[in-house]
Amino acid sequence: MPHIHRLKHSLVRIGRLRKLGGPTRPSYCRVHDGLQAPFQVVTMLRRTFLRALLVLSPATLAAPSLPATAADTTFPTRPVRIVVPVAPGGSADKLARTLATRLSEVWQQPVVVDNVVGASGTIGAAQVAKARPDGHVLLLGGEGVTLNASLFKNLPYDASHAFRGVTKAVVNPQVLVVRPDLGVRNFQDYLALARRKPGELALGLPGNGGIAHVAHEMLSRQLGFKVNYIPYAGGAPATVDLLGGHIDATLITLAAVTDYVRAGKLTALAVTTPYRSRALPHVPTLAEAGAAGFSVESWQGLLAPAATPAAVVDRISRDVAAVLQVPATRSQLEDAGYVVVASSAQELDATLSRDLPRYASVIASSGITLR
């Protein structure tokens, strides 16, 4: 009702004049449409305005000024918590904080990163599995969710039913690297050396029972060779020993060794993913290098309690995909060695369903443990 807004503007103007001690005798004041009117006329307009308010319906008075789409937003309604089951400072933690910053801008709600450390990530995962299934508590998880299902006998949750996928945000390819003085130029050289000296090649692992351990065991079984596994308390000490010549090789996340490969301090032979990495595009996949069909992904993404409504899950998935397409964010992740995926919830569910039995079979048949 444009005339109502014009009248209201006039009354506000009159009120200001009175507050400033303006004249009480008949005078002129400027109204919204630019005309001059005597004060008595404005008084009459005020009465008309008040009568108009009396006949307005309650629905008209209550109509929101926000766009209609804003009224339809039901998530999030309060701060969102992302549980990261590892210590601050690692790759998962950095990804979670990047997502938290971007999503808080999109959702106009705080997004808090909560590092819940212990028992190879199962303590944090258990908190999310038991949380209210409304999307306000999420897990920054990865392949550890599927590995732990077979590595722990008494998990406080059922890994096959506790979670539903939200999005596989990024993949951090595992890469097989060797010390340059080993005399190995490519994967076929590595394979020939391992077969010629079974059990003698010292392969450093970033811990027992991790994705590197399982992936290399799958590779050695497929191609028929053996190495001597040397477990470390993480990827950093394994890399230090490899650089120092104390071990021969390691299978590790590409992001951890990209700079060393670029500097010529380590030689990258192949990545475990079915596609090459933008960070090191000259490094072939294992499938290309001779292990037909081989594919293992080390991924990081968001999971929610199993009963979380599909509409909420899809909303989060779409918003994560949007923030990961921001050029600065995407470039930062890709330069660090990640492959930005931003999958749908359904695609991550398919990954979980595929990897749970696949990894369980390898762990059981090879006797892999956490010790």
Short mmCIF file of C-alpha atoms in Angstrom, two decimals:
data_model
loop_
_atom_site.label_atom_id
_atom_site.label_comp_id
_atom_site.label_asym_id
_atom_site.label_seq_id
_atom_site.Cartn_x
_atom_site.Cartn_y
_atom_site.Cartn_z
CA MET A 1 0.00 0.00 0.00
CA PRO A 2 2.18 2.91 -1.23
CA HIS A 3 -0.14 5.65 0.16
CA ILE A 4 0.19 4.23 3.66
CA HIS A 5 3.99 4.38 3.42
CA ARG A 6 3.85 7.99 2.20
CA LEU A 7 1.58 9.00 5.07
CA LYS A 8 3.80 7.22 7.58
CA HIS A 9 6.82 9.11 6.23
CA SER A 10 4.98 12.38 6.74
CA LEU A 11 4.10 11.58 10.34
CA VAL A 12 7.69 10.64 11.15
CA ARG A 13 8.80 13.99 9.73
CA ILE A 14 6.23 15.86 11.85
CA GLY A 15 7.34 13.99 14.97
CA ARG A 16 10.93 15.06 14.39
CA LEU A 17 9.85 18.69 14.04
CA ARG A 18 7.99 18.56 17.34
CA LYS A 19 10.96 16.95 19.14
CA LEU A 20 13.19 19.74 17.89
CA GLY A 21 10.77 22.39 19.15
CA GLY A 22 9.30 23.13 15.75
CA PRO A 23 6.46 25.62 15.23
CA THR A 24 2.98 24.83 16.55
CA ARG A 25 1.24 27.43 14.37
CA PRO A 26 0.16 26.53 10.85
CA SER A 27 3.26 26.00 8.76
CA TYR A 28 4.49 24.05 5.83
CA CYS A 29 6.35 20.77 5.82
CA ARG A 30 7.57 18.54 2.99
CA VAL A 31 5.74 15.26 2.46
CA HIS A 32 7.03 12.17 0.63
CA ASP A 33 5.75 13.06 -2.82
CA GLY A 34 7.45 16.45 -2.81
CA LEU A 35 4.29 18.63 -2.41
CA GLN A 36 3.88 21.49 0.11
CA ALA A 37 0.92 21.17 2.52
CA PRO A 38 -0.35 23.25 5.45
CA PHE A 39 0.04 21.72 8.89
CA GLN A 40 -3.75 21.35 9.22
CA VAL A 41 -3.79 19.21 6.10
CA VAL A 42 -1.10 16.98 7.54
CA THR A 43 -3.16 16.62 10.72
CA MET A 44 -6.04 15.43 8.57
CA LEU A 45 -3.71 13.00 6.82
CA ARG A 46 -2.65 11.65 10.21
CA ARG A 47 -6.29 10.85 11.04
CA THR A 48 -6.67 9.10 7.68
CA PHE A 49 -3.54 7.05 8.34
CA LEU A 50 -4.82 5.89 11.73
CA ARG A 51 -8.18 4.91 10.24
CA ALA A 52 -6.36 2.91 7.55
CA LEU A 53 -4.45 1.00 10.21
CA LEU A 54 -7.71 0.02 11.88
CA VAL A 55 -9.03 -1.65 8.75
CA LEU A 56 -5.85 -3.53 7.88
CA SER A 57 -6.17 -7.29 8.43
CA PRO A 58 -3.95 -9.01 11.04
CA ALA A 59 -2.37 -11.04 8.26
CA THR A 60 -1.27 -7.86 6.48
CA LEU A 61 0.29 -6.42 9.63
CA ALA A 62 2.10 -9.68 10.38
CA ALA A 63 3.51 -10.20 6.87
CA PRO A 64 7.29 -10.68 7.04
CA SER A 65 9.63 -8.35 5.20
CA LEU A 66 12.12 -11.18 4.45
CA PRO A 67 11.95 -13.12 1.19
CA ALA A 68 9.63 -16.12 1.25
CA THR A 69 12.54 -18.53 0.92
CA ALA A 70 13.96 -17.40 4.25
CA ALA A 71 10.82 -18.56 6.04
CA ASP A 72 11.28 -22.03 4.55
CA THR A 73 14.75 -22.52 6.03
CA THR A 74 14.60 -25.08 8.83
CA PHE A 75 18.30 -25.95 9.09
CA PRO A 76 20.30 -25.05 10.99
CA THR A 77 18.30 -23.64 13.89
CA ARG A 78 21.22 -23.49 16.31
CA PRO A 79 25.04 -23.83 16.28
CA VAL A 80 26.42 -26.85 14.43
CA ARG A 81 29.18 -29.03 15.91
CA ILE A 82 31.70 -30.89 13.74
CA VAL A 83 33.42 -33.64 15.72
CA VAL A 84 36.98 -34.30 14.55
CA PRO A 85 38.28 -37.55 16.09
CA VAL A 86 41.96 -36.57 15.81
CA ALA A 87 44.20 -33.98 17.44
CA PRO A 88 44.30 -30.37 16.18
CA GLY A 89 46.76 -29.53 13.43
CA GLY A 90 46.40 -32.54 11.14
CA SER A 91 44.89 -32.62 7.67
CA ALA A 92 41.43 -33.65 8.92
CA ASP A 93 41.41 -30.85 11.46
CA LYS A 94 42.44 -28.26 8.86
CA LEU A 95 39.72 -29.42 6.48
CA ALA A 96 37.11 -29.28 9.26
CA ARG A 97 38.09 -25.72 10.15
CA THR A 98 37.96 -24.64 6.51
CA LEU A 99 34.46 -26.10 6.17
CA ALA A 100 33.37 -24.61 9.51
CA THR A 101 34.43 -21.10 8.49
CA ARG A 102 32.69 -21.26 5.12
CA LEU A 103 29.52 -22.99 6.32
CA SER A 104 29.04 -20.54 9.19
CA GLU A 105 28.92 -17.77 6.58
CA VAL A 106 26.36 -19.66 4.51
CA TRP A 107 24.17 -20.75 7.43
CA GLN A 108 24.53 -17.63 9.56
CA GLN A 109 25.06 -19.89 12.56
CA PRO A 110 28.26 -20.74 14.44
CA VAL A 111 29.92 -23.96 13.26
CA VAL A 112 32.22 -25.28 15.98
CA VAL A 113 35.07 -27.78 15.50
CA ASP A 114 35.37 -30.16 18.45
CA ASN A 115 38.47 -32.39 18.57
CA VAL A 116 37.49 -35.58 20.42
CA VAL A 117 40.62 -37.74 20.47
CA GLY A 118 41.12 -41.35 21.48
CA ALA A 119 40.86 -45.03 20.53
CA SER A 120 41.75 -44.46 16.85
CA GLY A 121 38.83 -42.10 16.40
CA THR A 122 36.13 -44.34 17.86
CA ILE A 123 35.38 -42.10 20.86
CA GLY A 124 34.48 -39.15 18.66
CA ALA A 125 32.59 -41.36 16.24
CA ALA A 126 30.55 -42.82 19.11
CA GLN A 127 29.50 -39.33 20.22
CA VAL A 128 28.11 -38.58 16.78
CA ALA A 129 26.46 -41.98 16.43
CA LYS A 130 24.51 -41.30 19.64
CA ALA A 131 23.72 -37.64 18.94
CA ARG A 132 20.27 -36.30 18.13
CA PRO A 133 19.75 -37.06 14.42
CA ASP A 134 18.93 -33.57 13.19
CA GLY A 135 22.16 -32.55 11.45
CA HIS A 136 23.50 -30.28 14.18
CA VAL A 137 26.21 -32.79 15.20
CA LEU A 138 28.38 -34.13 12.36
CA LEU A 139 31.47 -36.32 12.11
CA LEU A 140 34.50 -35.34 10.05
CA GLY A 141 35.37 -38.91 9.16
CA GLY A 142 37.11 -40.97 6.56
CA GLU A 143 38.07 -44.52 5.70
CA GLY A 144 38.85 -45.09 9.38
CA VAL A 145 35.12 -45.56 9.92
CA THR A 146 35.19 -48.65 7.71
CA LEU A 147 38.56 -49.92 8.96
CA ASN A 148 37.67 -49.65 12.65
CA ALA A 149 34.63 -51.84 12.12
CA SER A 150 37.03 -54.77 11.66
CA LEU A 151 39.94 -53.66 13.85
CA PHE A 152 37.89 -53.26 17.05
CA LYS A 153 35.91 -56.16 18.47
CA ASN A 154 33.68 -54.15 20.82
CA LEU A 155 32.86 -50.84 19.20
CA PRO A 156 30.31 -48.71 21.11
CA TYR A 157 28.26 -48.48 17.89
CA ASP A 158 27.41 -50.63 14.89
CA ALA A 159 29.57 -49.21 12.11
CA SER A 160 27.35 -50.63 9.37
CA HIS A 161 24.21 -48.91 10.68
CA ALA A 162 25.32 -46.00 12.90
CA PHE A 163 25.94 -43.38 10.21
CA ARG A 164 24.65 -42.09 6.95
CA GLY A 165 26.89 -40.34 4.48
CA VAL A 166 26.57 -36.60 3.97
CA THR A 167 29.41 -35.91 1.54
CA LYS A 168 32.83 -37.19 0.60
CA ALA A 169 34.48 -33.78 0.58
CA VAL A 170 38.01 -34.63 -0.56
CA VAL A 171 40.21 -37.58 -1.42
CA ASN A 172 43.83 -37.57 -0.26
CA PRO A 173 45.52 -40.10 -2.55
CA GLN A 174 47.96 -42.54 -1.04
CA VAL A 175 51.26 -42.46 -2.91
CA LEU A 176 54.06 -45.02 -2.95
CA VAL A 177 57.39 -43.20 -2.55
CA VAL A 178 60.97 -44.47 -2.30
CA ARG A 179 64.34 -42.94 -1.48
CA PRO A 180 66.07 -41.81 -4.68
CA ASP A 181 69.22 -43.87 -4.09
CA LEU A 182 67.25 -47.14 -4.03
CA GLY A 183 67.74 -47.43 -7.78
CA VAL A 184 64.00 -47.63 -8.45
CA ARG A 185 62.64 -45.34 -11.17
CA ASN A 186 59.06 -46.59 -11.48
CA PHE A 187 56.60 -49.07 -10.02
CA GLN A 188 57.72 -51.94 -12.24
CA ASP A 189 61.26 -51.51 -10.89
CA TYR A 190 59.87 -51.60 -7.35
CA LEU A 191 57.87 -54.74 -8.09
CA ALA A 192 60.89 -56.49 -9.63
CA LEU A 193 63.08 -55.63 -6.64
CA ALA A 194 60.46 -56.80 -4.14
CA ARG A 195 60.06 -60.11 -5.97
CA ARG A 196 63.81 -60.56 -6.23
CA LYS A 197 64.29 -59.92 -2.50
CA PRO A 198 61.07 -61.11 -0.83
CA GLY A 199 60.53 -59.63 2.63
CA GLU A 200 63.69 -57.49 2.48
CA LEU A 201 62.33 -54.14 1.30
CA ALA A 202 61.63 -52.01 4.40
CA LEU A 203 58.28 -50.26 3.95
CA GLY A 204 57.43 -47.68 6.59
CA LEU A 205 53.78 -47.48 7.64
CA PRO A 206 52.08 -44.50 9.34
CA GLY A 207 50.80 -46.95 11.97
CA ASN A 208 49.40 -50.48 11.99
CA GLY A 209 45.92 -51.08 10.65
CA GLY A 210 45.63 -47.84 8.70
CA ILE A 211 44.59 -47.42 5.10
CA ALA A 212 48.24 -47.54 3.94
CA HIS A 213 48.72 -50.91 5.63
CA VAL A 214 45.53 -52.37 4.18
CA ALA A 215 46.13 -50.89 0.72
CA HIS A 216 49.69 -52.22 0.42
CA GLU A 217 48.57 -55.63 1.65
CA MET A 218 45.90 -55.65 -1.07
CA LEU A 219 48.55 -54.67 -3.63
CA SER A 220 51.10 -57.28 -2.57
CA ARG A 221 48.46 -60.02 -2.62
CA GLN A 222 47.26 -59.02 -6.07
CA LEU A 223 50.77 -58.96 -7.58
CA GLY A 224 52.47 -61.65 -5.51
CA PHE A 225 55.27 -60.03 -3.52
CA LYS A 226 56.19 -59.38 0.12
CA VAL A 227 57.84 -56.53 2.00
CA ASN A 228 58.94 -55.94 5.58
CA TYR A 229 56.41 -53.63 7.25
CA ILE A 230 57.90 -51.11 9.70
CA PRO A 231 55.13 -49.37 11.70
CA TYR A 232 55.57 -45.78 12.91
CA ALA A 233 53.55 -43.53 15.18
CA GLY A 234 52.27 -41.46 12.27
CA GLY A 235 53.33 -40.37 8.81
CA ALA A 236 55.81 -37.69 9.89
CA PRO A 237 58.35 -40.00 11.58
CA ALA A 238 58.09 -42.48 8.72
CA THR A 239 58.87 -39.69 6.26
CA VAL A 240 61.83 -38.50 8.34
CA ASP A 241 63.33 -42.00 8.36
CA LEU A 242 62.76 -42.38 4.63
CA LEU A 243 64.51 -39.07 3.95
CA GLY A 244 67.35 -40.23 6.18
CA GLY A 245 67.74 -43.52 4.31
CA HIS A 246 66.71 -45.71 7.25
CA ILE A 247 63.85 -47.35 5.31
CA ASP A 248 63.34 -47.97 1.61
CA ALA A 249 59.79 -46.85 0.93
CA THR A 250 56.50 -45.75 2.41
CA LEU A 251 52.88 -45.60 1.34
CA ILE A 252 51.52 -42.33 2.64
CA THR A 253 49.07 -39.55 1.88
CA LEU A 254 50.26 -37.53 -1.07
CA ALA A 255 49.77 -34.23 0.79
CA ALA A 256 52.41 -35.29 3.33
CA VAL A 257 55.20 -35.73 0.76
CA THR A 258 54.28 -33.52 -2.20
CA ASP A 259 56.96 -30.93 -1.44
CA TYR A 260 59.66 -33.60 -1.04
CA VAL A 261 58.73 -35.16 -4.37
CA ARG A 262 58.79 -31.80 -6.12
CA ALA A 263 62.20 -31.08 -4.61
CA GLY A 264 63.60 -34.43 -5.79
CA LYS A 265 64.19 -35.69 -2.25
CA LEU A 266 61.76 -38.60 -2.75
CA THR A 267 60.66 -40.52 -5.84
CA ALA A 268 56.92 -41.04 -6.32
CA LEU A 269 56.05 -44.29 -8.11
CA ALA A 270 52.24 -44.41 -8.21
CA VAL A 271 49.03 -43.28 -6.48
CA THR A 272 46.36 -45.65 -5.20
CA THR A 273 43.37 -43.77 -6.61
CA PRO A 274 41.84 -44.57 -10.02
CA TYR A 275 42.79 -41.07 -11.20
CA ARG A 276 45.95 -38.98 -11.07
CA SER A 277 46.49 -36.08 -8.71
CA ARG A 278 46.57 -32.52 -9.96
CA ALA A 279 49.39 -31.83 -7.46
CA LEU A 280 51.68 -34.42 -9.14
CA PRO A 281 50.12 -35.10 -12.55
CA HIS A 282 53.18 -36.98 -13.84
CA VAL A 283 52.72 -39.75 -11.24
CA PRO A 284 50.64 -42.65 -12.65
CA THR A 285 47.95 -44.61 -10.88
CA LEU A 286 48.74 -48.13 -9.73
CA ALA A 287 46.21 -49.39 -12.25
CA GLU A 288 48.18 -47.64 -15.01
CA ALA A 289 51.48 -48.89 -13.60
CA GLY A 290 50.55 -52.57 -13.74
CA ALA A 291 48.07 -53.38 -10.95
CA ALA A 292 44.97 -53.77 -13.09
CA GLY A 293 41.79 -52.41 -11.50
CA PHE A 294 43.51 -51.41 -8.27
CA SER A 295 41.74 -48.59 -6.43
CA VAL A 296 41.91 -47.47 -2.81
CA GLU A 297 40.84 -44.03 -1.62
CA SER A 298 41.82 -42.22 1.54
CA TRP A 299 38.97 -39.75 1.92
CA GLN A 300 37.61 -37.19 4.33
CA GLY A 301 34.03 -36.04 4.55
CA LEU A 302 31.01 -35.53 6.74
CA LEU A 303 28.78 -38.19 8.27
CA ALA A 304 25.62 -37.82 10.33
CA PRO A 305 23.69 -40.07 12.72
CA ALA A 306 21.82 -42.71 10.73
CA ALA A 307 18.31 -41.37 11.40
CA THR A 308 19.07 -37.83 10.19
CA PRO A 309 16.34 -36.78 7.72
CA ALA A 310 17.28 -36.98 4.06
CA ALA A 311 16.26 -33.35 3.46
CA VAL A 312 18.74 -32.14 6.08
CA VAL A 313 21.51 -34.40 4.78
CA ASP A 314 20.97 -33.20 1.22
CA ARG A 315 20.98 -29.56 2.34
CA ILE A 316 24.35 -29.97 4.08
CA SER A 317 25.75 -31.90 1.12
CA ARG A 318 24.76 -29.17 -1.34
CA ASP A 319 26.17 -26.40 0.85
CA VAL A 320 29.49 -28.20 1.31
CA ALA A 321 29.70 -28.70 -2.46
CA ALA A 322 29.10 -24.98 -2.95
CA VAL A 323 31.81 -23.84 -0.53
CA LEU A 324 34.32 -26.30 -1.99
CA GLN A 325 33.78 -24.76 -5.42
CA VAL A 326 34.94 -21.34 -4.19
CA PRO A 327 38.09 -20.89 -6.33
CA ALA A 328 40.40 -19.89 -3.47
CA THR A 329 39.28 -22.81 -1.30
CA ARG A 330 39.47 -25.35 -4.10
CA SER A 331 42.93 -24.21 -5.22
CA GLN A 332 44.23 -24.29 -1.66
CA LEU A 333 43.10 -27.90 -1.21
CA GLU A 334 44.29 -29.08 -4.62
CA ASP A 335 47.71 -27.47 -4.22
CA ALA A 336 48.06 -29.38 -0.94
CA GLY A 337 47.49 -32.67 -2.77
CA TYR A 338 43.78 -33.20 -2.20
CA VAL A 339 41.31 -34.12 -4.91
CA VAL A 340 38.11 -32.13 -4.33
CA VAL A 341 35.16 -34.47 -4.77
CA ALA A 342 32.16 -32.97 -2.93
CA SER A 343 30.09 -36.09 -3.56
CA SER A 344 26.40 -36.54 -2.93
CA ALA A 345 25.19 -38.29 0.19
CA GLN A 346 24.19 -41.30 -1.90
CA GLU A 347 27.68 -41.62 -3.37
CA LEU A 348 29.28 -41.64 0.08
CA ASP A 349 26.78 -44.25 1.28
CA ALA A 350 27.83 -46.40 -1.67
CA THR A 351 31.50 -46.01 -0.68
CA LEU A 352 30.75 -47.11 2.89
CA SER A 353 28.76 -50.12 1.69
CA ARG A 354 31.54 -51.17 -0.70
CA ASP A 355 34.51 -50.70 1.64
CA LEU A 356 33.15 -52.22 4.85
CA PRO A 357 33.17 -55.84 3.55
CA ARG A 358 36.20 -55.30 1.29
CA TYR A 359 38.48 -54.11 4.08
CA ALA A 360 37.04 -56.61 6.54
CA SER A 361 38.11 -59.45 4.25
CA VAL A 362 41.70 -58.17 3.92
CA ILE A 363 42.08 -57.48 7.64
CA ALA A 364 40.75 -60.90 8.63
CA SER A 365 42.76 -62.92 6.11
CA SER A 366 46.07 -61.12 6.69
CA GLY A 367 45.78 -60.85 10.46
CA ILE A 368 46.23 -57.06 10.49
CA THR A 369 45.87 -55.54 13.96
CA LEU A 370 46.49 -52.17 15.56
CA ARG A 371 49.62 -53.51 17.31
#
